[in-house]
CSV table of C-alpha atoms in Angstrom, one decimal:
chain,number,residue,atom,x,y,z
L,72,MET,CA,128.9,116.3,122.2
L,73,ASN,CA,127.0,117.5,118.6
L,74,THR,CA,123.7,119.1,119.0
L,75,GLY,CA,121.4,117.2,117.0
L,76,SER,CA,120.9,119.5,114.1
L,77,VAL,CA,124.5,118.1,113.1
L,78,ARG,CA,124.4,115.8,109.5
L,79,LYS,CA,124.0,111.9,110.7
L,80,ARG,CA,125.7,109.3,109.3
L,81,ILE,CA,122.2,106.8,109.4
L,82,ALA,CA,121.6,102.8,107.8
L,83,VAL,CA,117.6,102.0,107.4
L,84,ILE,CA,116.9,97.9,107.5
L,85,GLY,CA,114.1,97.4,105.7
L,86,SER,CA,113.0,99.2,102.9
L,87,GLY,CA,109.1,98.7,103.6
L,88,PHE,CA,106.9,101.5,103.7
L,89,SER,CA,107.7,102.7,107.3
L,90,GLY,CA,112.3,101.9,106.1
L,91,ILE,CA,111.2,103.5,103.2
L,92,SER,CA,109.0,107.1,104.5
L,93,ALA,CA,112.1,106.9,107.4
L,94,ALA,CA,115.2,107.4,105.1
L,95,ALA,CA,113.1,109.9,103.1
L,96,TYR,CA,112.4,112.2,106.2
L,97,ALA,CA,115.9,111.5,107.5
L,98,ALA,CA,117.3,111.8,104.6
L,99,LYS,CA,115.1,115.6,103.8
L,100,SER,CA,116.6,116.4,107.2
L,101,GLY,CA,120.5,116.6,105.8
L,102,ASN,CA,121.6,113.2,106.6
L,103,GLU,CA,123.5,110.9,105.2
L,104,VAL,CA,120.9,108.0,104.7
L,105,HIS,CA,121.6,104.5,103.6
L,106,VAL,CA,118.8,101.3,103.2
L,107,PHE,CA,120.1,97.7,103.3
L,108,GLU,CA,117.4,95.3,101.4
L,109,LYS,CA,118.0,91.7,101.3
L,110,HIS,CA,116.1,91.0,99.0
L,111,GLU,CA,116.6,93.0,94.9
L,112,GLN,CA,113.9,95.2,95.1
L,113,PRO,CA,112.1,97.6,97.6
L,114,GLY,CA,108.5,96.6,99.5
L,115,GLY,CA,108.4,94.4,101.7
L,116,ARG,CA,105.1,92.8,101.2
L,117,ALA,CA,104.1,95.2,99.2
L,118,ARG,CA,106.8,93.6,96.2
L,119,GLN,CA,105.1,93.2,92.6
L,120,PHE,CA,106.5,90.6,90.3
L,121,LYS,CA,105.6,88.7,87.2
L,122,THR,CA,105.6,86.3,85.0
L,123,ASP,CA,106.4,84.4,82.2
L,124,GLU,CA,103.3,84.4,80.9
L,125,GLY,CA,102.5,88.2,81.2
L,126,TYR,CA,100.9,88.7,84.4
L,127,LEU,CA,101.8,91.4,86.6
L,128,PHE,CA,101.0,90.6,90.2
L,129,ASP,CA,101.4,92.8,93.5
L,130,MET,CA,102.4,90.4,96.6
L,131,GLY,CA,100.5,92.4,99.3
L,132,PRO,CA,98.6,95.5,99.7
L,133,SER,CA,95.3,96.0,96.9
L,134,TRP,CA,93.6,98.0,99.4
L,135,TYR,CA,94.4,101.7,98.7
L,136,TRP,CA,92.7,103.3,101.5
L,137,MET,CA,92.6,106.9,103.5
L,138,PRO,CA,94.1,108.8,99.7
L,139,ASP,CA,95.2,111.9,101.8
L,140,ILE,CA,97.1,110.1,104.4
L,141,ILE,CA,99.2,109.3,101.6
L,142,GLU,CA,99.1,112.7,100.0
L,143,GLY,CA,101.2,113.6,102.9
L,144,PHE,CA,103.7,112.6,102.6
L,145,PHE,CA,103.8,113.3,98.9
L,146,ALA,CA,102.8,117.0,99.4
L,147,ASP,CA,105.9,116.3,102.5
L,148,PHE,CA,108.3,116.4,99.6
L,149,ASN,CA,106.6,119.3,98.1
L,150,CYS,CA,105.2,116.7,94.6
L,151,LYS,CA,101.8,114.6,94.4
L,152,ALA,CA,100.8,110.7,93.9
L,153,SER,CA,99.6,111.5,90.4
L,154,ASP,CA,103.3,112.6,89.4
L,155,PHE,CA,104.3,109.4,89.5
L,156,PHE,CA,101.3,107.3,89.2
L,157,ASN,CA,97.6,107.7,87.7
L,158,LEU,CA,94.8,107.0,90.6
L,159,ILE,CA,91.5,105.9,90.1
L,160,SER,CA,88.2,105.7,91.7
L,161,LEU,CA,86.6,102.2,91.7
L,162,ASP,CA,83.1,101.6,91.3
L,163,PRO,CA,82.0,99.4,93.2
L,164,GLN,CA,84.0,100.2,95.9
L,165,PHE,CA,83.8,96.0,96.6
L,166,GLU,CA,81.2,93.6,96.6
L,167,MET,CA,80.4,91.4,99.2
L,168,VAL,CA,78.6,87.8,98.9
L,169,PHE,CA,76.7,86.7,101.9
L,170,SER,CA,75.3,82.9,101.7
L,171,THR,CA,71.9,84.1,99.8
L,172,GLU,CA,72.3,87.3,98.5
L,173,LYS,CA,75.6,90.1,97.4
L,174,VAL,CA,75.5,93.8,97.7
L,175,SER,CA,78.1,95.6,96.0
L,176,VAL,CA,79.1,99.3,97.5
L,177,PRO,CA,78.8,101.6,95.2
L,178,LYS,CA,81.7,105.1,95.3
L,179,LYS,CA,79.5,107.6,95.4
L,180,ASN,CA,78.3,108.9,99.5
L,181,GLU,CA,74.9,109.1,98.9
L,182,ASP,CA,74.8,105.9,96.7
L,183,ILE,CA,75.7,104.0,99.8
L,184,ARG,CA,73.9,105.9,101.8
L,185,LYS,CA,70.7,104.6,99.1
L,186,LEU,CA,71.9,101.2,99.8
L,187,PHE,CA,72.3,101.5,103.8
L,188,GLU,CA,67.6,102.2,103.3
L,189,LYS,CA,67.2,100.1,101.1
L,190,ILE,CA,68.8,96.6,103.4
L,191,GLU,CA,67.3,98.4,106.8
L,192,SER,CA,64.4,101.4,106.8
L,193,GLY,CA,66.3,104.1,108.7
L,194,ALA,CA,70.2,103.4,108.2
L,195,ALA,CA,70.5,105.6,105.5
L,196,LYS,CA,70.5,107.7,108.6
L,197,GLN,CA,72.5,105.9,110.6
L,198,TYR,CA,75.1,105.7,108.1
L,199,ASP,CA,74.9,109.5,108.3
L,200,LYS,CA,75.7,109.6,112.1
L,201,PHE,CA,78.3,106.9,112.1
L,202,MET,CA,80.1,108.5,109.5
L,203,GLN,CA,79.6,111.8,111.2
L,204,SER,CA,81.7,110.3,114.2
L,205,ALA,CA,83.6,108.0,112.5
L,206,GLN,CA,84.9,111.6,110.3
L,207,PHE,CA,86.0,113.2,113.7
L,208,LYS,CA,88.1,109.9,115.2
L,209,TYR,CA,89.7,110.1,112.0
L,210,GLU,CA,90.7,113.6,111.6
L,211,VAL,CA,92.0,113.2,115.6
L,212,GLY,CA,93.1,109.4,115.0
L,213,MET,CA,95.0,110.3,111.8
L,214,LYS,CA,96.0,113.3,111.9
L,215,GLU,CA,96.8,113.9,115.7
L,216,PHE,CA,97.0,110.4,117.3
L,217,VAL,CA,98.9,108.4,115.6
L,218,THR,CA,101.5,110.9,114.6
L,219,LYS,CA,102.6,110.8,118.8
L,220,PRO,CA,106.4,108.6,119.0
L,221,CYS,CA,104.1,107.1,122.4
L,222,TYR,CA,106.8,107.2,125.2
L,223,ASN,CA,105.0,108.5,127.5
L,224,TRP,CA,100.5,109.3,128.0
L,225,LEU,CA,101.2,113.8,128.2
L,226,GLU,CA,101.5,113.7,124.7
L,227,PHE,CA,97.8,112.7,124.2
L,228,ALA,CA,97.2,116.2,126.7
L,229,SER,CA,96.7,118.3,123.9
L,230,LEU,CA,93.9,120.5,123.9
L,231,LYS,CA,92.0,118.7,120.6
L,232,ILE,CA,93.0,115.2,121.3
L,233,ALA,CA,92.4,115.1,125.0
L,234,GLY,CA,89.1,117.1,125.1
L,235,GLY,CA,87.7,114.7,122.5
L,236,ALA,CA,88.7,112.0,124.6
L,237,LEU,CA,85.2,110.7,124.9
L,238,LYS,CA,83.9,110.5,121.3
L,239,LEU,CA,87.7,109.4,120.2
L,240,ASP,CA,85.8,105.8,122.3
L,241,LEU,CA,88.9,104.3,123.2
L,242,PHE,CA,87.0,102.2,125.4
L,243,SER,CA,83.7,101.1,124.1
L,244,ASN,CA,84.6,97.8,121.4
L,245,PHE,CA,83.6,98.0,118.0
L,246,ARG,CA,81.1,95.6,117.3
L,247,ASN,CA,79.2,96.6,120.0
L,248,TYR,CA,79.9,100.2,119.0
L,249,VAL,CA,78.2,99.2,115.3
L,250,SER,CA,75.1,97.8,116.5
L,251,ARG,CA,74.0,100.6,118.1
L,252,TYR,CA,74.0,102.1,114.0
L,253,PHE,CA,72.5,99.0,112.8
L,254,THR,CA,70.5,95.8,113.4
L,255,ASP,CA,70.3,94.1,109.9
L,256,SER,CA,73.4,91.3,109.7
L,257,LYS,CA,74.8,92.4,106.3
L,258,LEU,CA,75.3,96.1,107.0
L,259,ILE,CA,76.4,94.8,110.4
L,260,SER,CA,79.3,92.7,108.3
L,261,LEU,CA,80.0,96.1,105.2
L,262,MET,CA,80.9,98.3,109.1
L,263,GLU,CA,83.1,95.6,110.7
L,264,PHE,CA,84.8,93.9,107.9
L,265,PRO,CA,87.8,96.4,107.6
L,266,VAL,CA,89.0,95.7,111.1
L,267,ILE,CA,89.6,92.4,110.8
L,268,PHE,CA,92.7,92.7,110.2
L,269,LEU,CA,93.5,95.2,112.3
L,270,GLY,CA,94.9,90.9,114.5
L,271,ALA,CA,91.4,91.1,116.5
L,272,SER,CA,87.5,90.4,116.6
L,273,PRO,CA,85.9,93.2,116.4
L,274,LYS,CA,84.3,92.6,119.4
L,275,HIS,CA,88.4,93.3,121.2
L,276,ILE,CA,89.1,96.4,118.6
L,277,PRO,CA,88.8,99.9,120.2
L,278,ALA,CA,85.3,101.2,118.3
L,279,LEU,CA,88.2,104.6,117.5
L,280,TYR,CA,88.8,102.1,114.3
L,281,SER,CA,85.1,103.3,113.1
L,282,LEU,CA,88.5,105.7,110.8
L,283,MET,CA,88.5,103.2,108.6
L,284,ASN,CA,85.6,102.7,108.0
L,285,TYR,CA,85.8,107.1,107.1
L,286,GLY,CA,89.0,106.2,105.1
L,287,GLY,CA,87.0,103.4,103.1
L,288,TYR,CA,83.9,104.1,102.4
L,289,VAL,CA,83.6,108.0,102.4
L,290,LEU,CA,86.8,108.7,101.1
L,291,GLY,CA,86.7,106.7,98.2
L,292,THR,CA,89.0,102.7,97.4
L,293,LYS,CA,91.3,104.0,94.6
L,294,TYR,CA,93.7,101.8,91.9
L,295,PRO,CA,97.1,102.9,90.9
L,296,MET,CA,97.9,101.8,87.3
L,297,GLY,CA,100.1,99.8,86.7
L,298,GLY,CA,99.6,98.1,90.0
L,299,PHE,CA,100.4,99.1,94.1
L,300,TYR,CA,103.9,99.3,93.2
L,301,GLN,CA,103.6,101.9,91.8
L,302,LEU,CA,102.7,103.5,95.4
L,303,VAL,CA,106.5,102.1,96.3
L,304,LEU,CA,107.7,103.1,93.8
L,305,ALA,CA,106.9,106.6,93.7
L,306,MET,CA,108.0,106.5,97.5
L,307,LYS,CA,111.8,105.1,96.9
L,308,LYS,CA,111.8,107.8,93.4
L,309,VAL,CA,110.8,110.6,96.6
L,310,ALA,CA,114.5,109.4,98.7
L,311,GLU,CA,116.4,109.2,96.1
L,312,GLU,CA,115.7,113.1,95.0
L,313,GLN,CA,116.0,113.7,99.2
L,314,GLY,CA,119.6,111.3,98.9
L,315,ALA,CA,118.5,108.3,100.6
L,316,ILE,CA,120.5,105.1,98.6
L,317,PHE,CA,119.0,101.4,98.9
L,318,HIS,CA,121.4,98.7,98.5
L,319,PHE,CA,119.6,95.6,97.5
L,320,ASN,CA,120.3,91.9,97.6
L,321,HIS,CA,122.2,93.2,101.0
L,322,GLU,CA,120.9,91.4,104.4
L,323,VAL,CA,121.8,93.3,107.8
L,324,GLN,CA,123.5,89.8,109.9
L,325,LYS,CA,124.5,92.2,113.4
L,326,ILE,CA,124.2,95.4,114.8
L,327,ASN,CA,127.0,96.6,116.3
L,328,THR,CA,127.6,98.0,120.0
L,329,GLU,CA,129.6,99.8,122.2
L,330,SER,CA,129.3,102.0,125.1
L,331,GLY,CA,125.7,102.4,124.7
L,332,GLN,CA,125.5,102.6,121.4
L,333,ALA,CA,124.9,101.3,118.1
L,334,THR,CA,128.2,101.6,116.3
L,335,SER,CA,127.8,99.9,113.8
L,336,ILE,CA,125.7,97.1,111.1
L,337,THR,CA,127.2,93.4,109.8
L,338,VAL,CA,125.9,93.5,106.3
L,339,ASP,CA,126.9,89.5,104.3
L,340,GLY,CA,131.2,89.6,106.8
L,341,GLN,CA,130.9,93.2,106.0
L,342,THR,CA,131.1,95.9,108.5
L,343,TYR,CA,129.2,99.5,107.8
L,344,GLU,CA,129.3,102.6,110.7
L,345,PHE,CA,126.8,104.8,111.7
L,346,ASP,CA,125.8,107.4,113.8
L,347,ALA,CA,121.6,106.5,114.1
L,348,ILE,CA,120.2,102.6,113.3
L,349,ILE,CA,116.1,102.6,112.1
L,350,ALA,CA,115.1,99.8,111.5
L,351,SER,CA,112.4,98.8,109.8
L,352,SER,CA,112.6,94.8,109.8
L,353,ASP,CA,110.6,92.8,112.0
L,354,TYR,CA,111.1,94.4,115.8
L,355,HIS,CA,111.8,91.0,116.9
L,356,HIS,CA,114.1,89.9,114.3
L,357,THR,CA,115.8,93.2,114.6
L,358,GLU,CA,116.0,91.9,118.5
L,359,THR,CA,117.9,89.1,117.5
L,360,LEU,CA,120.7,90.8,115.3
L,361,LEU,CA,121.8,91.6,119.3
L,362,PRO,CA,123.2,90.6,122.0
L,363,LYS,CA,120.5,89.7,124.5
L,364,PRO,CA,121.2,92.4,127.3
L,365,PHE,CA,120.8,95.0,124.5
L,366,ARG,CA,117.5,93.5,123.6
L,367,ASN,CA,114.0,96.1,124.4
L,368,TYR,CA,111.9,92.6,124.9
L,369,ARG,CA,112.3,88.7,126.2
L,370,LYS,CA,111.3,85.8,124.6
L,371,ALA,CA,108.9,86.0,127.3
L,372,TYR,CA,106.7,89.2,125.4
L,373,TRP,CA,106.6,88.7,122.4
L,374,GLU,CA,104.3,85.1,123.1
L,375,THR,CA,102.0,86.6,125.5
L,376,ARG,CA,101.6,90.0,122.5
L,377,THR,CA,98.0,89.2,120.0
L,378,PHE,CA,99.5,89.6,116.4
L,379,ALA,CA,97.0,90.3,113.7
L,380,PRO,CA,96.6,87.2,110.8
L,381,SER,CA,98.9,84.9,109.0
L,382,CYS,CA,97.4,84.5,105.5
L,383,LEU,CA,97.3,81.7,103.0
L,384,ILE,CA,97.5,83.2,99.5
L,385,TYR,CA,97.0,82.4,95.8
L,386,TYR,CA,98.8,84.4,92.9
L,387,LEU,CA,97.2,82.7,89.9
L,388,GLY,CA,97.1,83.7,86.1
L,389,ILE,CA,93.7,82.4,85.0
L,390,LYS,CA,93.0,81.9,81.1
L,391,GLY,CA,89.7,83.0,79.8
L,392,LYS,CA,88.0,85.9,81.3
L,393,ILE,CA,85.8,85.7,84.3
L,394,SER,CA,82.0,87.5,84.8
L,395,HIS,CA,80.6,89.0,87.3
L,396,LEU,CA,83.8,89.5,89.6
L,397,LYS,CA,84.9,92.5,90.7
L,398,HIS,CA,88.1,94.0,91.1
L,399,HIS,CA,87.9,93.3,95.5
L,400,THR,CA,85.5,91.2,96.5
L,401,LEU,CA,84.9,89.6,100.0
L,402,PHE,CA,83.2,86.4,100.3
L,403,PHE,CA,81.6,86.3,103.5
L,404,GLU,CA,78.8,83.0,103.4
L,405,ASN,CA,80.6,81.3,106.6
L,406,GLU,CA,79.9,83.0,110.1
L,407,LEU,CA,82.6,86.1,110.4
L,408,ASP,CA,82.7,84.6,114.5
L,409,ASN,CA,84.0,80.6,113.7
L,410,HIS,CA,86.5,82.7,111.7
L,411,ILE,CA,88.2,84.8,114.1
L,412,ASP,CA,88.4,82.2,116.5
L,413,CYS,CA,89.8,80.0,114.2
L,414,ILE,CA,92.4,82.0,114.0
L,415,TYR,CA,92.5,84.7,118.3
L,416,LYS,CA,91.5,81.3,119.9
L,417,ASN,CA,91.5,78.3,118.4
L,418,LYS,CA,94.7,78.9,116.1
L,419,LYS,CA,93.9,76.2,113.7
L,420,TRP,CA,92.7,76.3,109.9
L,421,PRO,CA,88.8,77.6,109.9
L,422,SER,CA,86.4,74.3,108.7
L,423,LYS,CA,84.3,77.4,107.4
L,424,PRO,CA,86.0,79.8,106.0
L,425,LEU,CA,86.1,83.6,104.7
L,426,PHE,CA,88.7,85.4,101.6
L,427,TYR,CA,89.0,87.7,99.7
L,428,ALA,CA,89.4,87.8,95.9
L,429,CYS,CA,91.4,90.4,94.4
L,430,CYS,CA,90.8,90.8,90.3
L,431,PRO,CA,92.5,93.8,89.2
L,432,SER,CA,92.4,92.8,85.4
L,433,LYS,CA,88.9,93.9,85.7
L,434,THR,CA,91.4,97.4,85.9
L,435,ASP,CA,94.0,97.1,84.5
L,436,PRO,CA,94.8,95.9,81.8
L,437,ASP,CA,98.2,95.9,81.8
L,438,VAL,CA,98.4,93.3,84.5
L,439,ALA,CA,97.5,90.1,82.4
L,440,PRO,CA,98.4,89.1,78.9
L,441,GLU,CA,95.3,90.0,76.7
L,442,GLY,CA,91.5,88.1,77.5
L,443,CYS,CA,92.8,86.8,80.8
L,444,GLU,CA,92.4,87.3,84.6
L,445,ASN,CA,95.2,88.6,87.5
L,446,ILE,CA,93.8,86.6,90.7
L,447,PHE,CA,94.9,87.3,94.3
L,448,LEU,CA,93.1,85.7,96.8
L,449,LEU,CA,94.0,85.5,100.3
L,450,LEU,CA,92.0,83.6,103.7
L,451,PRO,CA,93.4,85.4,106.8
L,452,LEU,CA,94.8,82.3,109.4
L,453,ALA,CA,96.7,82.3,112.3
L,454,PRO,CA,100.3,83.0,113.7
L,455,GLY,CA,102.3,80.3,113.3
L,456,ILE,CA,100.3,77.6,111.8
L,457,TYR,CA,101.7,74.7,110.2
L,458,ASP,CA,100.8,75.1,105.8
L,459,GLU,CA,102.1,72.8,104.4
L,460,GLU,CA,101.5,72.5,100.7
L,461,SER,CA,98.3,69.7,100.6
L,462,ILE,CA,96.1,72.1,102.8
L,463,ARG,CA,96.8,75.5,100.3
L,464,GLU,CA,95.6,73.1,97.5
L,465,LYS,CA,92.6,71.7,100.1
L,466,TYR,CA,91.5,75.3,100.0
L,467,LEU,CA,92.2,76.4,96.5
L,468,ILE,CA,90.0,74.4,95.4
L,469,GLU,CA,87.1,75.6,98.3
L,470,MET,CA,87.9,79.5,97.2
L,471,LEU,CA,87.8,78.5,93.1
L,472,GLU,CA,84.6,76.6,93.6
L,473,ARG,CA,82.9,80.0,95.4
L,474,ILE,CA,83.9,81.8,92.9
L,475,GLU,CA,82.1,79.4,90.5
L,476,LYS,CA,79.0,80.0,92.2
L,477,HIS,CA,79.0,83.6,92.5
L,478,THR,CA,80.2,84.0,89.2
L,479,GLY,CA,79.2,81.2,87.5
L,480,GLU,CA,82.4,80.4,85.9
L,481,ALA,CA,83.0,76.3,84.8
L,482,GLU,CA,86.2,74.3,85.6
L,483,LEU,CA,88.7,77.3,87.3
L,484,ILE,CA,90.9,75.0,88.2
L,485,SER,CA,91.1,74.2,85.1
L,486,ARG,CA,91.6,77.2,83.2
L,487,ILE,CA,94.8,78.0,85.8
L,488,GLU,CA,97.8,79.3,83.4
L,489,TYR,CA,100.1,80.1,86.2
L,490,LYS,CA,99.9,79.9,90.2
L,491,ARG,CA,102.0,80.9,92.9
L,492,SER,CA,101.5,80.3,96.5
L,493,TYR,CA,102.4,82.3,99.8
L,494,CYS,CA,101.7,81.4,103.4
L,495,VAL,CA,103.1,81.5,107.0
L,496,SER,CA,106.2,80.0,106.4
L,497,ASP,CA,107.2,82.3,104.3
L,498,PHE,CA,106.4,85.1,106.1
L,499,ILE,CA,109.4,84.0,108.2
L,500,SER,CA,111.5,83.0,105.2
L,501,ASP,CA,110.8,86.6,103.5
L,502,TYR,CA,110.7,88.8,106.4
L,503,ASN,CA,112.0,86.9,109.2
L,504,ALA,CA,107.8,87.5,110.4
L,505,TYR,CA,107.5,86.7,113.6
L,506,GLN,CA,105.3,83.4,113.7
L,507,GLY,CA,104.3,84.9,110.2
L,508,ASN,CA,102.2,87.5,110.9
L,509,ALA,CA,101.3,89.9,107.9
L,510,TYR,CA,99.8,92.4,109.5
L,511,GLY,CA,101.8,93.2,112.8
L,512,LEU,CA,100.1,93.4,115.8
L,513,SER,CA,96.8,93.9,117.0
L,514,ASN,CA,95.4,97.1,117.7
L,515,THR,CA,93.1,96.1,120.9
L,516,LEU,CA,93.2,98.7,123.2
L,517,SER,CA,96.1,96.3,125.4
L,518,GLN,CA,98.7,97.3,122.7
L,519,THR,CA,98.0,101.0,121.4
L,520,ALA,CA,99.6,104.2,121.5
L,521,VAL,CA,102.4,103.8,124.3
L,522,LEU,CA,101.4,100.3,124.9
L,523,LYS,CA,102.7,99.2,122.2
L,524,PRO,CA,106.4,98.2,121.7
L,525,LYS,CA,108.9,101.3,121.9
L,526,ILE,CA,109.9,102.3,119.2
L,527,GLN,CA,113.6,103.7,120.6
L,528,ASN,CA,115.6,101.2,122.4
L,529,LYS,CA,115.8,101.5,126.1
L,530,LYS,CA,119.4,101.1,126.6
L,531,ILE,CA,120.8,101.7,123.0
L,532,ARG,CA,119.8,105.3,122.0
L,533,ASN,CA,120.3,105.1,118.5
L,534,LEU,CA,118.5,102.6,117.6
L,535,PHE,CA,115.4,102.7,116.3
L,536,TYR,CA,112.1,101.0,115.4
L,537,THR,CA,109.4,101.3,113.1
L,538,GLY,CA,106.4,99.4,111.0
L,539,GLN,CA,103.3,97.5,112.0
L,540,LEU,CA,104.8,96.2,114.6
L,541,THR,CA,104.9,99.6,117.0
L,542,VAL,CA,103.5,102.3,116.9
L,543,PRO,CA,101.2,104.0,115.6
L,544,GLY,CA,100.3,100.0,114.2
L,545,PRO,CA,99.3,98.1,110.8
L,546,GLY,CA,98.1,99.6,107.5
L,547,VAL,CA,99.6,100.9,104.8
L,548,PRO,CA,99.2,104.8,106.3
L,549,PRO,CA,99.5,104.2,109.4
L,550,SER,CA,103.7,102.6,108.2
L,551,ILE,CA,104.5,105.4,105.9
L,552,ILE,CA,103.4,108.3,109.2
L,553,SER,CA,105.2,105.1,110.9
L,554,GLY,CA,108.7,106.2,109.3
L,555,LYS,CA,107.8,109.8,109.5
L,556,ILE,CA,107.4,109.6,112.9
L,557,VAL,CA,110.9,107.6,113.7
L,558,ALA,CA,112.9,109.6,111.2
L,559,SER,CA,111.6,112.5,113.3
L,560,GLU,CA,113.2,111.6,116.6
L,561,VAL,CA,116.3,110.5,114.7
L,562,CYS,CA,117.1,113.8,113.9
L,563,LYS,CA,116.6,115.3,117.6
L,564,LEU,CA,119.2,113.2,119.1
L,565,LYS,CA,121.9,114.4,119.5
L,566,ILE,CA,125.2,112.0,118.7
L,567,LYS,CA,128.5,112.1,120.1
């Protein structure tokens, strides 16, 4: 039997952020790494496409938060993000539209403090206290807590984590936690919105995730010129420089096993042998590539998990400029809990939805033809919901009408030069996403750390999983960390 330090031949299934990250770290350790991607380009949910009209759309992630975590990836390979793209700070970071007013969150932390104080007397000091605690959670959570493979709870027995366990607020819910600091409904919404995409109501998300407020508001909201896809291209280049080889338009159809080992994968009818396999594809889908006896989890397991939302997305090319629309705008004129209940309780299309609009052409002239706007609309939905085109169109009209009301523009629908919708069924067909989820598993307490799906197959020792359905969880920075965790575990593996 060879030691874990022996050069291995490793297959990575999928080239989302976790897959590229895993490929880069595994190749850096001297392994032969091959990445198999079903699409013609890398990125997974973070792919990009260009239209004949000249619009350039990022398909998924658009909030560049936790820049230090992303920078940490490049530092591990002796380079910097700035070696690949120009990262700028947005000012304002974003705008939130309420029923009677709008609030813009400025770039500088001192200006955010002033904004909070203007809305609620004493809120500046409360903001300081909140962010001081959030900074601790961020530094321990993102640098220590989320870097564990999560085989068992003993991994969290380090002095730093154990000593600060109470301060991590794992057992407090986010809503109650925020209400300790603020009473104004607008400030509460400003603090609660980042956790919506963690996959549950703020009532069910651990207060630990106030770390997101620090990673966003204090560290700032960034934008890579050329679009979020620049991060995908940069990471792919890093992985290739380590020796990783990418194979596009190659869909993995089967993981072949023998004597408790994964021996090969079947790709488009061809068989390729490997010493280890890292699956950054949808966890549930990956398991279907195995014979049933070798799957970590049964159908009933997935049916009882709480998934983060799916969403309705529209990519729109609009003729003419839209005044008074920021790069990031959150439309919160309706009640948050009503929309959340439609996702997690009632599992139906919301009657009074909230939604998010991204207009990168406000910052980046290269994503739309001159004098036009690039608009990305996103409305969170229950996974598994029925999403025929007529329903999508109904919500498009409502979203555009609310943008018109906010900006004073008229007849936006008649100015649409390019339109593409993307919803639950598309997540299923493109990414094999379980019930069309867009963000993975919810980060509820019962689905945190050791309680998430395991990164290693329990019966096939050389098959590993990475990405948003395992540790540490959903989001771009966590997915990058997930790839690093799994690569490390694969490198430790002894091969026969």
